[in-house]
Amino acid sequence: ATCPAANLYRIIGVFGNEVKLIKNTSYGSYAWDSGNSNTWNSSTKPDIRTTLNSTFLNTLSSTWQNKIATHAYKVGGITYTNGVSTPRTAYNYEVGSSSSSTTDNMKIGLMYVSDYGFAASNSAWTSTLGSYSSSRDNNWMYLGSYEWTISRDSSHSNFAFYVHSSGTVTYDMYLVSYSRAVRPVFYLTSSTEYLSGSGTSSDPIRIQ
């Protein structure tokens, strides 16, 4: 049977021994933090963490929840200059060798700026994310609306990066207290097994 839209996830990639997925449709429109602070560390968490790891996670059955790995998400953020640069630069400063060591262990996150960048056709990868509007039709992650990423702007206290409805990545002076679309992201546990399916919406991959 055709996979219901609410249950359809897309594969971002394989990282280590875990498959990283993103919800194909928006879970809803939420503020990144209603208190208008983008601080995210071991003691201070933004509202989006609760939205994802309580409100959304609790909509899933215990069977589903047990297939989601607790992952160390890098939440140190990225400067505006690096966040709107090429996907490779954004990746390096978000989660790569030049990234912050600040992490948060949780089951559900959001896409990184670089996830969105690398979802475009590889011919776009030398373009800056701040000029990605010309690549939106070749980017399978493009939702067509304003959408939050997990990447906070480390240069300011109340900005986080989002995908603009035009397809570009920016913070564009929108505060984290604004509501934007969110699409939950998570990693399957390494013990999750493939059952069937070719990976299309009419023949979705099913897991054991």
PDB file of N, CA and C in Angstrom, residues 10-13 20-24 110-120 135-136 138-145 147 163 183 185:
ATOM      1  N   ARG A  10      12.341  10.287   4.711  1.00  0.00           N
ATOM      2  CA  ARG A  10      13.338  10.209   3.650  1.00  0.00           C
ATOM      3  C   ARG A  10      14.706   9.973   4.273  1.00  0.00           C
ATOM      4  N   ILE A  11      15.570   9.290   3.542  1.00  0.00           N
ATOM      5  CA  ILE A  11      16.915   8.986   4.039  1.00  0.00           C
ATOM      6  C   ILE A  11      17.867  10.127   3.693  1.00  0.00           C
ATOM      7  N   ILE A  12      18.442  10.746   4.720  1.00  0.00           N
ATOM      8  CA  ILE A  12      19.464  11.766   4.505  1.00  0.00           C
ATOM      9  C   ILE A  12      20.787  11.107   4.147  1.00  0.00           C
ATOM     10  N   GLY A  13      21.112  10.030   4.840  1.00  0.00           N
ATOM     11  CA  GLY A  13      22.365   9.341   4.556  1.00  0.00           C
ATOM     12  C   GLY A  13      22.701   8.365   5.665  1.00  0.00           C
ATOM     13  N   LYS A  20      20.271   8.035   8.914  1.00  0.00           N
ATOM     14  CA  LYS A  20      19.658   9.292   9.352  1.00  0.00           C
ATOM     15  C   LYS A  20      18.444   9.599   8.474  1.00  0.00           C
ATOM     16  N   LEU A  21      17.295   9.832   9.116  1.00  0.00           N
ATOM     17  CA  LEU A  21      16.039  10.067   8.411  1.00  0.00           C
ATOM     18  C   LEU A  21      15.484  11.449   8.733  1.00  0.00           C
ATOM     19  N   ILE A  22      14.647  11.968   7.817  1.00  0.00           N
ATOM     20  CA  ILE A  22      13.918  13.209   8.046  1.00  0.00           C
ATOM     21  C   ILE A  22      12.466  12.993   7.663  1.00  0.00           C
ATOM     22  N   LYS A  23      11.556  13.533   8.445  1.00  0.00           N
ATOM     23  CA  LYS A  23      10.134  13.430   8.117  1.00  0.00           C
ATOM     24  C   LYS A  23       9.881  14.130   6.781  1.00  0.00           C
ATOM     25  N   ASN A  24       9.117  13.509   5.904  1.00  0.00           N
ATOM     26  CA  ASN A  24       8.916  14.052   4.563  1.00  0.00           C
ATOM     27  C   ASN A  24       8.048  15.303   4.567  1.00  0.00           C
ATOM     28  N   LEU A 110      16.721  18.304  14.292  1.00  0.00           N
ATOM     29  CA  LEU A 110      16.301  18.900  13.028  1.00  0.00           C
ATOM     30  C   LEU A 110      17.465  18.780  12.057  1.00  0.00           C
ATOM     31  N   MET A 111      17.220  19.077  10.807  1.00  0.00           N
ATOM     32  CA  MET A 111      18.302  19.029   9.825  1.00  0.00           C
ATOM     33  C   MET A 111      19.308  20.145  10.096  1.00  0.00           C
ATOM     34  N   TYR A 112      20.547  19.865   9.758  1.00  0.00           N
ATOM     35  CA  TYR A 112      21.584  20.888   9.759  1.00  0.00           C
ATOM     36  C   TYR A 112      21.490  21.678   8.456  1.00  0.00           C
ATOM     37  N   VAL A 113      22.060  22.867   8.469  1.00  0.00           N
ATOM     38  CA  VAL A 113      22.165  23.657   7.247  1.00  0.00           C
ATOM     39  C   VAL A 113      22.834  22.836   6.143  1.00  0.00           C
ATOM     40  N   SER A 114      23.886  22.119   6.497  1.00  0.00           N
ATOM     41  CA  SER A 114      24.629  21.337   5.495  1.00  0.00           C
ATOM     42  C   SER A 114      23.822  20.160   4.975  1.00  0.00           C
ATOM     43  N   ASP A 115      22.936  19.577   5.785  1.00  0.00           N
ATOM     44  CA  ASP A 115      22.040  18.517   5.292  1.00  0.00           C
ATOM     45  C   ASP A 115      21.228  19.039   4.117  1.00  0.00           C
ATOM     46  N   TYR A 116      20.668  20.223   4.306  1.00  0.00           N
ATOM     47  CA  TYR A 116      19.872  20.839   3.250  1.00  0.00           C
ATOM     48  C   TYR A 116      20.732  21.119   2.017  1.00  0.00           C
ATOM     49  N   GLY A 117      21.940  21.614   2.247  1.00  0.00           N
ATOM     50  CA  GLY A 117      22.818  21.937   1.122  1.00  0.00           C
ATOM     51  C   GLY A 117      23.168  20.734   0.276  1.00  0.00           C
ATOM     52  N   PHE A 118      23.504  19.615   0.922  1.00  0.00           N
ATOM     53  CA  PHE A 118      23.908  18.418   0.186  1.00  0.00           C
ATOM     54  C   PHE A 118      22.721  17.650  -0.387  1.00  0.00           C
ATOM     55  N   ALA A 119      21.482  18.042  -0.041  1.00  0.00           N
ATOM     56  CA  ALA A 119      20.309  17.398  -0.631  1.00  0.00           C
ATOM     57  C   ALA A 119      20.032  17.905  -2.046  1.00  0.00           C
ATOM     58  N   ALA A 120      20.685  18.987  -2.435  1.00  0.00           N
ATOM     59  CA  ALA A 120      20.545  19.500  -3.794  1.00  0.00           C
ATOM     60  C   ALA A 120      21.404  18.684  -4.750  1.00  0.00           C
ATOM     61  N   SER A 135      18.608  26.580  -6.903  1.00  0.00           N
ATOM     62  CA  SER A 135      18.785  25.130  -6.809  1.00  0.00           C
ATOM     63  C   SER A 135      17.608  24.440  -6.124  1.00  0.00           C
ATOM     64  N   ARG A 136      16.591  25.201  -5.748  1.00  0.00           N
ATOM     65  CA  ARG A 136      15.522  24.628  -4.935  1.00  0.00           C
ATOM     66  C   ARG A 136      14.754  23.528  -5.657  1.00  0.00           C
ATOM     67  N   ASN A 138      15.876  21.357  -7.562  1.00  0.00           N
ATOM     68  CA  ASN A 138      16.695  20.151  -7.608  1.00  0.00           C
ATOM     69  C   ASN A 138      17.143  19.724  -6.210  1.00  0.00           C
ATOM     70  N   ASN A 139      16.417  20.189  -5.202  1.00  0.00           N
ATOM     71  CA  ASN A 139      16.738  19.866  -3.817  1.00  0.00           C
ATOM     72  C   ASN A 139      15.546  19.135  -3.208  1.00  0.00           C
ATOM     73  N   TRP A 140      15.730  17.849  -2.921  1.00  0.00           N
ATOM     74  CA  TRP A 140      14.596  17.062  -2.431  1.00  0.00           C
ATOM     75  C   TRP A 140      14.172  17.439  -1.021  1.00  0.00           C
ATOM     76  N   MET A 141      14.990  18.204  -0.303  1.00  0.00           N
ATOM     77  CA  MET A 141      14.604  18.644   1.040  1.00  0.00           C
ATOM     78  C   MET A 141      13.787  19.938   1.020  1.00  0.00           C
ATOM     79  N   TYR A 142      13.744  20.615  -0.110  1.00  0.00           N
ATOM     80  CA  TYR A 142      13.041  21.893  -0.183  1.00  0.00           C
ATOM     81  C   TYR A 142      11.558  21.670   0.043  1.00  0.00           C
ATOM     82  N   LEU A 143      11.000  22.341   1.051  1.00  0.00           N
ATOM     83  CA  LEU A 143       9.611  22.157   1.452  1.00  0.00           C
ATOM     84  C   LEU A 143       8.684  23.215   0.862  1.00  0.00           C
ATOM     85  N   GLY A 144       9.252  24.360   0.503  1.00  0.00           N
ATOM     86  CA  GLY A 144       8.442  25.442  -0.056  1.00  0.00           C
ATOM     87  C   GLY A 144       7.923  26.409   0.983  1.00  0.00           C
ATOM     88  N   SER A 145       8.376  26.263   2.219  1.00  0.00           N
ATOM     89  CA  SER A 145       7.932  27.167   3.284  1.00  0.00           C
ATOM     90  C   SER A 145       9.120  27.555   4.142  1.00  0.00           C
ATOM     91  N   GLU A 147      11.362  27.137   7.140  1.00  0.00           N
ATOM     92  CA  GLU A 147      11.590  25.917   7.924  1.00  0.00           C
ATOM     93  C   GLU A 147      12.844  26.040   8.775  1.00  0.00           C
ATOM     94  N   VAL A 163      15.461  27.661   6.410  1.00  0.00           N
ATOM     95  CA  VAL A 163      15.344  27.668   4.960  1.00  0.00           C
ATOM     96  C   VAL A 163      14.202  28.600   4.599  1.00  0.00           C
ATOM     97  N   ARG A 183      10.648  19.774  10.740  1.00  0.00           N
ATOM     98  CA  ARG A 183      10.611  18.380  10.293  1.00  0.00           C
ATOM     99  C   ARG A 183      11.567  17.567  11.150  1.00  0.00           C
ATOM    100  N   VAL A 185      14.077  14.945  12.680  1.00  0.00           N
ATOM    101  CA  VAL A 185      15.188  14.162  12.129  1.00  0.00           C
ATOM    102  C   VAL A 185      15.635  13.191  13.210  1.00  0.00           C
TER     103      VAL A 185
END
